JSON list of C-alpha atoms and ligand atoms in Angstrom, two decimals:
[
{"chain": "A", "resi": 1063, "resn": "MET", "atom": "CA", "xyz": [49.45, 19.02, -15.86]},
{"chain": "A", "resi": 1064, "resn": "SER", "atom": "CA", "xyz": [50.92, 18.50, -19.36]},
{"chain": "A", "resi": 1065, "resn": "THR", "atom": "CA", "xyz": [51.87, 14.98, -20.49]},
{"chain": "A", "resi": 1066, "resn": "SER", "atom": "CA", "xyz": [55.58, 15.86, -20.48]},
{"chain": "A", "resi": 1067, "resn": "GLU", "atom": "CA", "xyz": [55.50, 16.71, -16.77]},
{"chain": "A", "resi": 1068, "resn": "LYS", "atom": "CA", "xyz": [56.24, 14.03, -14.21]},
{"chain": "A", "resi": 1069, "resn": "LYS", "atom": "CA", "xyz": [53.10, 13.08, -12.34]},
{"chain": "A", "resi": 1070, "resn": "PHE", "atom": "CA", "xyz": [52.82, 13.21, -8.59]},
{"chain": "A", "resi": 1071, "resn": "ARG", "atom": "CA", "xyz": [52.45, 9.84, -6.89]},
{"chain": "A", "resi": 1072, "resn": "LEU", "atom": "CA", "xyz": [49.26, 8.86, -5.12]},
{"chain": "A", "resi": 1073, "resn": "HIS", "atom": "CA", "xyz": [49.30, 5.81, -2.86]},
{"chain": "A", "resi": 1074, "resn": "VAL", "atom": "CA", "xyz": [45.93, 4.21, -2.15]},
{"chain": "A", "resi": 1075, "resn": "VAL", "atom": "CA", "xyz": [46.31, 2.22, 1.07]},
{"chain": "A", "resi": 1076, "resn": "VAL", "atom": "CA", "xyz": [44.01, -0.67, 1.99]},
{"chain": "A", "resi": 1077, "resn": "ALA", "atom": "CA", "xyz": [43.63, -0.38, 5.77]},
{"chain": "A", "resi": 1078, "resn": "SER", "atom": "CA", "xyz": [41.93, -3.70, 6.55]},
{"chain": "A", "resi": 1079, "resn": "THR", "atom": "CA", "xyz": [43.80, -7.00, 6.57]},
{"chain": "A", "resi": 1080, "resn": "ARG", "atom": "CA", "xyz": [41.30, -9.71, 7.58]},
{"chain": "A", "resi": 1081, "resn": "PRO", "atom": "CA", "xyz": [40.42, -12.65, 5.27]},
{"chain": "A", "resi": 1082, "resn": "GLY", "atom": "CA", "xyz": [37.28, -11.98, 3.23]},
{"chain": "A", "resi": 1083, "resn": "ARG", "atom": "CA", "xyz": [37.55, -8.22, 3.65]},
{"chain": "A", "resi": 1084, "resn": "VAL", "atom": "CA", "xyz": [35.73, -5.71, 1.46]},
{"chain": "A", "resi": 1085, "resn": "GLY", "atom": "CA", "xyz": [38.71, -3.31, 1.48]},
{"chain": "A", "resi": 1086, "resn": "PRO", "atom": "CA", "xyz": [40.35, -4.39, -1.81]},
{"chain": "A", "resi": 1087, "resn": "GLN", "atom": "CA", "xyz": [37.05, -3.99, -3.70]},
{"chain": "A", "resi": 1088, "resn": "VAL", "atom": "CA", "xyz": [36.64, -0.45, -2.43]},
{"chain": "A", "resi": 1089, "resn": "ALA", "atom": "CA", "xyz": [40.29, 0.34, -3.08]},
{"chain": "A", "resi": 1090, "resn": "ASN", "atom": "CA", "xyz": [40.17, -1.07, -6.63]},
{"chain": "A", "resi": 1091, "resn": "TRP", "atom": "CA", "xyz": [37.14, 1.08, -7.39]},
{"chain": "A", "resi": 1092, "resn": "PHE", "atom": "CA", "xyz": [38.96, 4.17, -6.10]},
{"chain": "A", "resi": 1093, "resn": "VAL", "atom": "CA", "xyz": [42.17, 3.27, -7.97]},
{"chain": "A", "resi": 1094, "resn": "ASP", "atom": "CA", "xyz": [40.16, 2.92, -11.20]},
{"chain": "A", "resi": 1095, "resn": "ARG", "atom": "CA", "xyz": [38.68, 6.40, -10.64]},
{"chain": "A", "resi": 1096, "resn": "ALA", "atom": "CA", "xyz": [42.16, 7.80, -9.96]},
{"chain": "A", "resi": 1097, "resn": "VAL", "atom": "CA", "xyz": [43.71, 6.19, -13.04]},
{"chain": "A", "resi": 1098, "resn": "ALA", "atom": "CA", "xyz": [40.84, 7.45, -15.22]},
{"chain": "A", "resi": 1099, "resn": "ASP", "atom": "CA", "xyz": [41.27, 10.92, -13.69]},
{"chain": "A", "resi": 1100, "resn": "GLY", "atom": "CA", "xyz": [44.85, 10.83, -14.94]},
{"chain": "A", "resi": 1101, "resn": "GLU", "atom": "CA", "xyz": [46.36, 13.42, -12.58]},
{"chain": "A", "resi": 1102, "resn": "PHE", "atom": "CA", "xyz": [48.47, 11.00, -10.53]},
{"chain": "A", "resi": 1103, "resn": "GLU", "atom": "CA", "xyz": [50.73, 8.03, -10.92]},
{"chain": "A", "resi": 1104, "resn": "VAL", "atom": "CA", "xyz": [48.64, 5.66, -8.79]},
{"chain": "A", "resi": 1105, "resn": "ARG", "atom": "CA", "xyz": [49.88, 2.79, -6.64]},
{"chain": "A", "resi": 1106, "resn": "LEU", "atom": "CA", "xyz": [47.75, 0.38, -4.61]},
{"chain": "A", "resi": 1107, "resn": "VAL", "atom": "CA", "xyz": [49.34, -0.47, -1.26]},
{"chain": "A", "resi": 1108, "resn": "ASP", "atom": "CA", "xyz": [47.72, -3.30, 0.68]},
{"chain": "A", "resi": 1109, "resn": "LEU", "atom": "CA", "xyz": [48.61, -3.41, 4.38]},
{"chain": "A", "resi": 1110, "resn": "ALA", "atom": "CA", "xyz": [47.91, -7.16, 4.33]},
{"chain": "A", "resi": 1111, "resn": "GLU", "atom": "CA", "xyz": [50.71, -7.57, 1.78]},
{"chain": "A", "resi": 1112, "resn": "VAL", "atom": "CA", "xyz": [53.01, -5.09, 3.51]},
{"chain": "A", "resi": 1113, "resn": "GLY", "atom": "CA", "xyz": [52.63, -7.45, 6.50]},
{"chain": "A", "resi": 1114, "resn": "LEU", "atom": "CA", "xyz": [53.97, -5.28, 9.30]},
{"chain": "A", "resi": 1115, "resn": "PRO", "atom": "CA", "xyz": [54.08, -7.02, 12.70]},
{"chain": "A", "resi": 1116, "resn": "LEU", "atom": "CA", "xyz": [52.89, -5.06, 15.74]},
{"chain": "A", "resi": 1117, "resn": "LEU", "atom": "CA", "xyz": [55.43, -2.25, 16.13]},
{"chain": "A", "resi": 1118, "resn": "ASP", "atom": "CA", "xyz": [58.74, -3.90, 17.00]},
{"chain": "A", "resi": 1119, "resn": "GLU", "atom": "CA", "xyz": [61.29, -1.12, 16.46]},
{"chain": "A", "resi": 1120, "resn": "PRO", "atom": "CA", "xyz": [63.36, -0.34, 19.57]},
{"chain": "A", "resi": 1121, "resn": "GLU", "atom": "CA", "xyz": [63.94, 3.32, 18.63]},
{"chain": "A", "resi": 1122, "resn": "PHE", "atom": "CA", "xyz": [61.29, 6.01, 18.12]},
{"chain": "A", "resi": 1123, "resn": "ALA", "atom": "CA", "xyz": [60.54, 6.72, 14.46]},
{"chain": "A", "resi": 1124, "resn": "ALA", "atom": "CA", "xyz": [61.76, 10.29, 15.06]},
{"chain": "A", "resi": 1125, "resn": "THR", "atom": "CA", "xyz": [65.33, 8.94, 15.09]},
{"chain": "A", "resi": 1126, "resn": "GLY", "atom": "CA", "xyz": [64.94, 7.37, 11.64]},
{"chain": "A", "resi": 1127, "resn": "ILE", "atom": "CA", "xyz": [66.86, 4.37, 13.01]},
{"chain": "A", "resi": 1128, "resn": "TYR", "atom": "CA", "xyz": [65.13, 1.25, 11.75]},
{"chain": "A", "resi": 1129, "resn": "VAL", "atom": "CA", "xyz": [66.59, -2.13, 12.65]},
{"chain": "A", "resi": 1130, "resn": "HIS", "atom": "CA", "xyz": [64.05, -4.19, 10.72]},
{"chain": "A", "resi": 1131, "resn": "GLU", "atom": "CA", "xyz": [63.88, -4.73, 6.98]},
{"chain": "A", "resi": 1132, "resn": "HIS", "atom": "CA", "xyz": [60.05, -4.54, 7.05]},
{"chain": "A", "resi": 1133, "resn": "THR", "atom": "CA", "xyz": [60.31, -1.01, 8.51]},
{"chain": "A", "resi": 1134, "resn": "ARG", "atom": "CA", "xyz": [62.84, 0.10, 5.90]},
{"chain": "A", "resi": 1135, "resn": "ARG", "atom": "CA", "xyz": [60.57, -1.26, 3.14]},
{"chain": "A", "resi": 1136, "resn": "TRP", "atom": "CA", "xyz": [57.54, 0.51, 4.64]},
{"chain": "A", "resi": 1137, "resn": "SER", "atom": "CA", "xyz": [59.52, 3.74, 5.03]},
{"chain": "A", "resi": 1138, "resn": "GLU", "atom": "CA", "xyz": [60.50, 3.57, 1.36]},
{"chain": "A", "resi": 1139, "resn": "ILE", "atom": "CA", "xyz": [56.90, 3.00, 0.23]},
{"chain": "A", "resi": 1140, "resn": "VAL", "atom": "CA", "xyz": [55.53, 5.93, 2.23]},
{"chain": "A", "resi": 1141, "resn": "SER", "atom": "CA", "xyz": [58.45, 8.21, 1.31]},
{"chain": "A", "resi": 1142, "resn": "GLU", "atom": "CA", "xyz": [57.67, 7.72, -2.36]},
{"chain": "A", "resi": 1143, "resn": "ALA", "atom": "CA", "xyz": [54.10, 9.04, -1.99]},
{"chain": "A", "resi": 1144, "resn": "ASP", "atom": "CA", "xyz": [53.22, 12.67, -2.70]},
{"chain": "A", "resi": 1145, "resn": "ALA", "atom": "CA", "xyz": [49.61, 12.12, -1.61]},
{"chain": "A", "resi": 1146, "resn": "ILE", "atom": "CA", "xyz": [47.89, 9.30, 0.22]},
{"chain": "A", "resi": 1147, "resn": "VAL", "atom": "CA", "xyz": [44.37, 7.92, 0.35]},
{"chain": "A", "resi": 1148, "resn": "PHE", "atom": "CA", "xyz": [43.41, 5.59, 3.15]},
{"chain": "A", "resi": 1149, "resn": "VAL", "atom": "CA", "xyz": [40.63, 3.16, 2.24]},
{"chain": "A", "resi": 1150, "resn": "MET", "atom": "CA", "xyz": [39.44, 2.46, 5.74]},
{"chain": "A", "resi": 1151, "resn": "PRO", "atom": "CA", "xyz": [36.57, 0.56, 7.34]},
{"chain": "A", "resi": 1152, "resn": "GLU", "atom": "CA", "xyz": [35.06, 1.35, 10.69]},
{"chain": "A", "resi": 1153, "resn": "TYR", "atom": "CA", "xyz": [35.65, -1.23, 13.42]},
{"chain": "A", "resi": 1154, "resn": "ASN", "atom": "CA", "xyz": [33.77, -0.72, 16.70]},
{"chain": "A", "resi": 1155, "resn": "GLY", "atom": "CA", "xyz": [33.40, 3.00, 16.20]},
{"chain": "A", "resi": 1156, "resn": "GLY", "atom": "CA", "xyz": [37.03, 3.63, 15.30]},
{"chain": "A", "resi": 1157, "resn": "PHE", "atom": "CA", "xyz": [39.66, 3.11, 12.61]},
{"chain": "A", "resi": 1158, "resn": "THR", "atom": "CA", "xyz": [41.52, -0.16, 12.24]},
{"chain": "A", "resi": 1159, "resn": "ALA", "atom": "CA", "xyz": [44.40, -1.38, 14.40]},
{"chain": "A", "resi": 1160, "resn": "PRO", "atom": "CA", "xyz": [46.53, -2.32, 11.34]},
{"chain": "A", "resi": 1161, "resn": "LEU", "atom": "CA", "xyz": [46.28, 1.28, 10.11]},
{"chain": "A", "resi": 1162, "resn": "LYS", "atom": "CA", "xyz": [47.25, 2.74, 13.50]},
{"chain": "A", "resi": 1163, "resn": "ASN", "atom": "CA", "xyz": [50.17, 0.32, 13.66]},
{"chain": "A", "resi": 1164, "resn": "ALA", "atom": "CA", "xyz": [51.29, 1.26, 10.15]},
{"chain": "A", "resi": 1165, "resn": "LEU", "atom": "CA", "xyz": [51.10, 4.97, 11.03]},
{"chain": "A", "resi": 1166, "resn": "ASP", "atom": "CA", "xyz": [53.06, 4.50, 14.26]},
{"chain": "A", "resi": 1167, "resn": "TYR", "atom": "CA", "xyz": [55.98, 2.83, 12.48]},
{"chain": "A", "resi": 1168, "resn": "LEU", "atom": "CA", "xyz": [57.02, 6.08, 10.79]},
{"chain": "A", "resi": 1169, "resn": "LEU", "atom": "CA", "xyz": [57.06, 9.82, 11.40]},
{"chain": "A", "resi": 1170, "resn": "TYR", "atom": "CA", "xyz": [58.70, 12.21, 8.96]},
{"chain": "A", "resi": 1171, "resn": "GLU", "atom": "CA", "xyz": [57.72, 10.01, 6.01]},
{"chain": "A", "resi": 1172, "resn": "TRP", "atom": "CA", "xyz": [54.11, 11.17, 6.60]},
{"chain": "A", "resi": 1173, "resn": "LYS", "atom": "CA", "xyz": [54.86, 14.83, 7.20]},
{"chain": "A", "resi": 1174, "resn": "ASP", "atom": "CA", "xyz": [53.51, 17.57, 4.91]},
{"chain": "A", "resi": 1175, "resn": "LYS", "atom": "CA", "xyz": [51.49, 15.19, 2.77]},
{"chain": "A", "resi": 1176, "resn": "PRO", "atom": "CA", "xyz": [47.83, 15.60, 1.85]},
{"chain": "A", "resi": 1177, "resn": "VAL", "atom": "CA", "xyz": [45.58, 12.68, 2.72]},
{"chain": "A", "resi": 1178, "resn": "GLY", "atom": "CA", "xyz": [42.14, 11.67, 1.51]},
{"chain": "A", "resi": 1179, "resn": "LEU", "atom": "CA", "xyz": [39.88, 9.32, 3.44]},
{"chain": "A", "resi": 1180, "resn": "VAL", "atom": "CA", "xyz": [37.63, 6.76, 1.80]},
{"chain": "A", "resi": 1181, "resn": "SER", "atom": "CA", "xyz": [35.67, 5.35, 4.72]},
{"chain": "A", "resi": 1182, "resn": "TYR", "atom": "CA", "xyz": [33.11, 2.60, 4.77]},
{"chain": "A", "resi": 1183, "resn": "GLY", "atom": "CA", "xyz": [31.00, 0.71, 7.27]},
{"chain": "A", "resi": 1184, "resn": "MET", "atom": "CA", "xyz": [27.73, -1.10, 7.78]},
{"chain": "A", "resi": 1185, "resn": "SER", "atom": "CA", "xyz": [25.85, 1.44, 9.86]},
{"chain": "A", "resi": 1186, "resn": "SER", "atom": "CA", "xyz": [27.89, 4.63, 9.79]},
{"chain": "A", "resi": 1187, "resn": "GLY", "atom": "CA", "xyz": [29.67, 4.73, 6.43]},
{"chain": "A", "resi": 1188, "resn": "GLY", "atom": "CA", "xyz": [32.85, 4.77, 8.48]},
{"chain": "A", "resi": 1189, "resn": "MET", "atom": "CA", "xyz": [32.30, 8.37, 9.49]},
{"chain": "A", "resi": 1190, "resn": "ARG", "atom": "CA", "xyz": [33.28, 7.81, 13.11]},
{"chain": "A", "resi": 1191, "resn": "ALA", "atom": "CA", "xyz": [36.50, 6.14, 11.97]},
{"chain": "A", "resi": 1192, "resn": "ALA", "atom": "CA", "xyz": [37.21, 9.07, 9.65]},
{"chain": "A", "resi": 1193, "resn": "HIS", "atom": "CA", "xyz": [36.60, 11.59, 12.45]},
{"chain": "A", "resi": 1194, "resn": "MET", "atom": "CA", "xyz": [38.73, 9.62, 14.87]},
{"chain": "A", "resi": 1195, "resn": "ILE", "atom": "CA", "xyz": [41.78, 9.37, 12.64]},
{"chain": "A", "resi": 1196, "resn": "LYS", "atom": "CA", "xyz": [42.01, 13.09, 11.87]},
{"chain": "A", "resi": 1197, "resn": "PRO", "atom": "CA", "xyz": [43.79, 14.21, 15.08]},
{"chain": "A", "resi": 1198, "resn": "VAL", "atom": "CA", "xyz": [46.27, 11.36, 14.60]},
{"chain": "A", "resi": 1199, "resn": "LEU", "atom": "CA", "xyz": [46.99, 12.43, 11.02]},
{"chain": "A", "resi": 1200, "resn": "LEU", "atom": "CA", "xyz": [47.36, 16.08, 12.03]},
{"chain": "A", "resi": 1201, "resn": "GLY", "atom": "CA", "xyz": [49.80, 15.02, 14.73]},
{"chain": "A", "resi": 1202, "resn": "LEU", "atom": "CA", "xyz": [51.91, 13.36, 12.06]},
{"chain": "A", "resi": 1203, "resn": "GLY", "atom": "CA", "xyz": [51.87, 16.52, 9.96]},
{"chain": "A", "resi": 1204, "resn": "MET", "atom": "CA", "xyz": [49.43, 15.23, 7.36]},
{"chain": "A", "resi": 1205, "resn": "VAL", "atom": "CA", "xyz": [46.56, 17.35, 6.15]},
{"chain": "A", "resi": 1206, "resn": "PRO", "atom": "CA", "xyz": [43.17, 15.71, 5.48]},
{"chain": "A", "resi": 1207, "resn": "VAL", "atom": "CA", "xyz": [41.69, 17.22, 2.33]},
{"chain": "A", "resi": 1208, "resn": "GLY", "atom": "CA", "xyz": [38.50, 15.32, 1.77]},
{"chain": "A", "resi": 1209, "resn": "GLY", "atom": "CA", "xyz": [36.34, 12.33, 2.43]},
{"chain": "A", "resi": 1210, "resn": "VAL", "atom": "CA", "xyz": [34.29, 9.76, 0.56]},
{"chain": "A", "resi": 1211, "resn": "ILE", "atom": "CA", "xyz": [31.74, 7.77, 2.54]},
{"chain": "A", "resi": 1212, "resn": "LEU", "atom": "CA", "xyz": [30.39, 4.36, 1.55]},
{"chain": "A", "resi": 1213, "resn": "HIS", "atom": "CA", "xyz": [27.40, 2.83, 3.31]},
{"chain": "A", "resi": 1214, "resn": "LEU", "atom": "CA", "xyz": [27.99, -0.84, 2.61]},
{"chain": "A", "resi": 1215, "resn": "ARG", "atom": "CA", "xyz": [24.29, -1.74, 2.81]},
{"chain": "A", "resi": 1216, "resn": "GLN", "atom": "CA", "xyz": [23.73, 0.57, -0.13]},
{"chain": "A", "resi": 1217, "resn": "VAL", "atom": "CA", "xyz": [26.72, -0.34, -2.27]},
{"chain": "A", "resi": 1218, "resn": "LEU", "atom": "CA", "xyz": [27.12, -4.12, -1.86]},
{"chain": "A", "resi": 1219, "resn": "ASN", "atom": "CA", "xyz": [24.76, -6.30, -3.90]},
{"chain": "A", "resi": 1220, "resn": "ALA", "atom": "CA", "xyz": [23.40, -9.71, -2.83]},
{"chain": "A", "resi": 1221, "resn": "GLU", "atom": "CA", "xyz": [26.64, -11.36, -4.02]},
{"chain": "A", "resi": 1222, "resn": "GLY", "atom": "CA", "xyz": [28.71, -8.99, -1.92]},
{"chain": "A", "resi": 1223, "resn": "GLU", "atom": "CA", "xyz": [30.00, -7.10, -4.95]},
{"chain": "A", "resi": 1224, "resn": "LEU", "atom": "CA", "xyz": [30.54, -3.36, -4.88]},
{"chain": "A", "resi": 1225, "resn": "VAL", "atom": "CA", "xyz": [28.10, -1.44, -7.07]},
{"chain": "A", "resi": 1226, "resn": "THR", "atom": "CA", "xyz": [28.68, 2.30, -6.85]},
{"chain": "A", "resi": 1227, "resn": "SER", "atom": "CA", "xyz": [26.32, 5.09, -7.87]},
{"chain": "A", "resi": 1228, "resn": "ALA", "atom": "CA", "xyz": [27.03, 8.09, -10.08]},
{"chain": "A", "resi": 1229, "resn": "ALA", "atom": "CA", "xyz": [26.89, 10.25, -6.94]},
{"chain": "A", "resi": 1230, "resn": "LEU", "atom": "CA", "xyz": [29.54, 8.15, -5.22]},
{"chain": "A", "resi": 1231, "resn": "ASP", "atom": "CA", "xyz": [31.76, 8.19, -8.30]},
{"chain": "A", "resi": 1232, "resn": "ALA", "atom": "CA", "xyz": [31.40, 11.99, -8.36]},
{"chain": "A", "resi": 1233, "resn": "SER", "atom": "CA", "xyz": [32.33, 12.16, -4.68]},
{"chain": "A", "resi": 1234, "resn": "ALA", "atom": "CA", "xyz": [35.54, 10.19, -5.39]},
{"chain": "A", "resi": 1235, "resn": "ASP", "atom": "CA", "xyz": [36.33, 12.43, -8.36]},
{"chain": "A", "resi": 1236, "resn": "ASP", "atom": "CA", "xyz": [35.81, 15.55, -6.23]},
{"chain": "A", "resi": 1237, "resn": "MET", "atom": "CA", "xyz": [38.31, 14.30, -3.69]},
{"chain": "A", "resi": 1238, "resn": "LEU", "atom": "CA", "xyz": [40.80, 13.41, -6.43]},
{"chain": "A", "resi": 1239, "resn": "GLY", "atom": "CA", "xyz": [40.41, 16.90, -7.84]},
{"chain": "A", "resi": 1240, "resn": "GLU", "atom": "CA", "xyz": [41.09, 18.46, -4.49]},
{"chain": "A", "resi": 1241, "resn": "LEU", "atom": "CA", "xyz": [44.12, 16.22, -3.93]},
{"chain": "A", "resi": 1242, "resn": "ALA", "atom": "CA", "xyz": [45.45, 17.16, -7.36]},
{"chain": "A", "resi": 1243, "resn": "ARG", "atom": "CA", "xyz": [44.96, 20.85, -6.56]},
{"chain": "A", "resi": 1244, "resn": "VAL", "atom": "CA", "xyz": [46.89, 20.84, -3.27]},
{"chain": "A", "resi": 1245, "resn": "THR", "atom": "CA", "xyz": [49.56, 18.17, -3.85]},
{"chain": "A", "resi": 1246, "resn": "PRO", "atom": "CA", "xyz": [52.02, 20.42, -5.75]},
{"chain": "A", "resi": 1247, "resn": "ALA", "atom": "CA", "xyz": [51.95, 22.93, -2.88]},
{"chain": "A", "resi": 1248, "resn": "PHE", "atom": "CA", "xyz": [52.72, 20.20, -0.35]},
{"chain": "A", "resi": 1249, "resn": "ALA", "atom": "CA", "xyz": [55.57, 18.90, -2.54]},
{"chain": "A", "resi": 1250, "resn": "ALA", "atom": "CA", "xyz": [57.04, 22.42, -2.55]},
{"chain": "A", "resi": 1251, "resn": "LEU", "atom": "CA", "xyz": [56.57, 22.64, 1.23]},
{"chain": "A", "resi": 1252, "resn": "ARG", "atom": "CA", "xyz": [58.56, 19.44, 1.72]},
{"chain": "A", "resi": 1253, "resn": "GLU", "atom": "CA", "xyz": [61.49, 21.09, -0.06]},
{"chain": "A", "resi": 1254, "resn": "VAL", "atom": "CA", "xyz": [61.69, 23.58, 2.81]},
{"chain": "A", "resi": 1255, "resn": "ARG", "atom": "CA", "xyz": [63.65, 22.02, 5.63]},
{"chain": "A", "resi": 1256, "resn": "SER", "atom": "CA", "xyz": [61.60, 21.91, 8.81]},
{"chain": "A", "resi": 1257, "resn": "PRO", "atom": "CA", "xyz": [63.30, 22.96, 12.06]},
{"chain": "A", "resi": 1258, "resn": "VAL", "atom": "CA", "xyz": [61.15, 20.33, 13.82]},
{"chain": "A", "resi": 1259, "resn": "ALA", "atom": "CA", "xyz": [62.47, 17.56, 11.60]},
{"chain": "A", "resi": 1260, "resn": "GLY", "atom": "CA", "xyz": [66.06, 18.41, 12.62]},
{"chain": "B", "resi": 2175, "resn": "FMN", "atom": "C1", "xyz": [35.65, -5.98, 14.13]},
{"chain": "B", "resi": 2175, "resn": "FMN", "atom": "C2", "xyz": [34.57, -5.29, 13.35]},
{"chain": "B", "resi": 2175, "resn": "FMN", "atom": "C3", "xyz": [33.92, -4.20, 13.90]},
{"chain": "B", "resi": 2175, "resn": "FMN", "atom": "C4", "xyz": [32.97, -3.49, 13.15]},
{"chain": "B", "resi": 2175, "resn": "FMN", "atom": "N1", "xyz": [32.41, -2.36, 13.68]},
{"chain": "B", "resi": 2175, "resn": "FMN", "atom": "C5", "xyz": [31.66, -1.56, 12.88]},
{"chain": "B", "resi": 2175, "resn": "FMN", "atom": "C6", "xyz": [31.25, -0.28, 13.32]},
{"chain": "B", "resi": 2175, "resn": "FMN", "atom": "O1", "xyz": [31.56, 0.16, 14.40]},
{"chain": "B", "resi": 2175, "resn": "FMN", "atom": "N2", "xyz": [30.51, 0.49, 12.49]},
{"chain": "B", "resi": 2175, "resn": "FMN", "atom": "C7", "xyz": [30.17, 0.05, 11.23]},
{"chain": "B", "resi": 2175, "resn": "FMN", "atom": "O2", "xyz": [29.52, 0.81, 10.51]},
{"chain": "B", "resi": 2175, "resn": "FMN", "atom": "N3", "xyz": [30.54, -1.15, 10.78]},
{"chain": "B", "resi": 2175, "resn": "FMN", "atom": "C8", "xyz": [31.27, -1.97, 11.58]},
{"chain": "B", "resi": 2175, "resn": "FMN", "atom": "N4", "xyz": [31.70, -3.20, 11.13]},
{"chain": "B", "resi": 2175, "resn": "FMN", "atom": "C9", "xyz": [31.29, -3.60, 9.79]},
{"chain": "B", "resi": 2175, "resn": "FMN", "atom": "C10", "xyz": [32.40, -3.30, 8.84]},
{"chain": "B", "resi": 2175, "resn": "FMN", "atom": "O3", "xyz": [32.49, -1.93, 8.55]},
{"chain": "B", "resi": 2175, "resn": "FMN", "atom": "C11", "xyz": [32.25, -4.11, 7.58]},
{"chain": "B", "resi": 2175, "resn": "FMN", "atom": "O4", "xyz": [32.24, -5.48, 7.97]},
{"chain": "B", "resi": 2175, "resn": "FMN", "atom": "C12", "xyz": [33.38, -3.89, 6.61]},
{"chain": "B", "resi": 2175, "resn": "FMN", "atom": "O5", "xyz": [33.24, -4.82, 5.56]},
{"chain": "B", "resi": 2175, "resn": "FMN", "atom": "C13", "xyz": [34.73, -4.08, 7.27]},
{"chain": "B", "resi": 2175, "resn": "FMN", "atom": "O6", "xyz": [35.76, -3.79, 6.38]},
{"chain": "B", "resi": 2175, "resn": "FMN", "atom": "P1", "xyz": [36.66, -4.97, 5.78]},
{"chain": "B", "resi": 2175, "resn": "FMN", "atom": "O7", "xyz": [35.69, -5.96, 5.14]},
{"chain": "B", "resi": 2175, "resn": "FMN", "atom": "O8", "xyz": [37.55, -4.33, 4.77]},
{"chain": "B", "resi": 2175, "resn": "FMN", "atom": "O9", "xyz": [37.39, -5.59, 6.93]},
{"chain": "B", "resi": 2175, "resn": "FMN", "atom": "C14", "xyz": [32.61, -3.93, 11.85]},
{"chain": "B", "resi": 2175, "resn": "FMN", "atom": "C15", "xyz": [33.26, -5.07, 11.34]},
{"chain": "B", "resi": 2175, "resn": "FMN", "atom": "C16", "xyz": [34.23, -5.73, 12.06]},
{"chain": "B", "resi": 2175, "resn": "FMN", "atom": "C17", "xyz": [34.96, -6.91, 11.44]}
]
């Protein structure tokens, strides 16, 4: 992409919300890789800051009728993204409840967007969470295009700080490259009105 062209927008979403979480450290590392890569305009979106309550909209998201300001704000944030990366821990063999809740709030805002998964966990590197979320993402019309796996026992030092390896950095860069490759095609696809979207 030449410098005169407008960059596509990549949202990196922190999918854990608990106090003391590792999520922001992992997300900041990935954001730094993405900014250095230079292909996207990158935005960090923290679900803890977005602060969605458990789904409280009376109408299905398919109607696009949102009575709450927090839903309209969330809809705007997701609508602006051309590609999304979820930075997601594994909780009890699955992905997090805040992420499922955030997905359920919306529908067409997710559709026809590529999504990368940066998963992490103590024992599994978040792989079970990453596997589990894929059918949900496909149901929303998103297309998973890659994964980065962090085994926290290998990447957190004694102070609890994230220390990545060259191999892990390369894995993040590979996923960014793949996202950059497919994102223009998805943007073009979204220009074509879907009969399903009405
Ligand atoms: C409720 C809960 C359940 C967890 N379950 C798993 C698990 O199933 N597999 C795993 O590898 N790690 C598990 N862990 C460890 C987390 O992956 C690790 O604590 C990670 O830091 C959580 O992400 P966060 O700090 O951003 O919340 C669990 C942690 C919590 C808090």
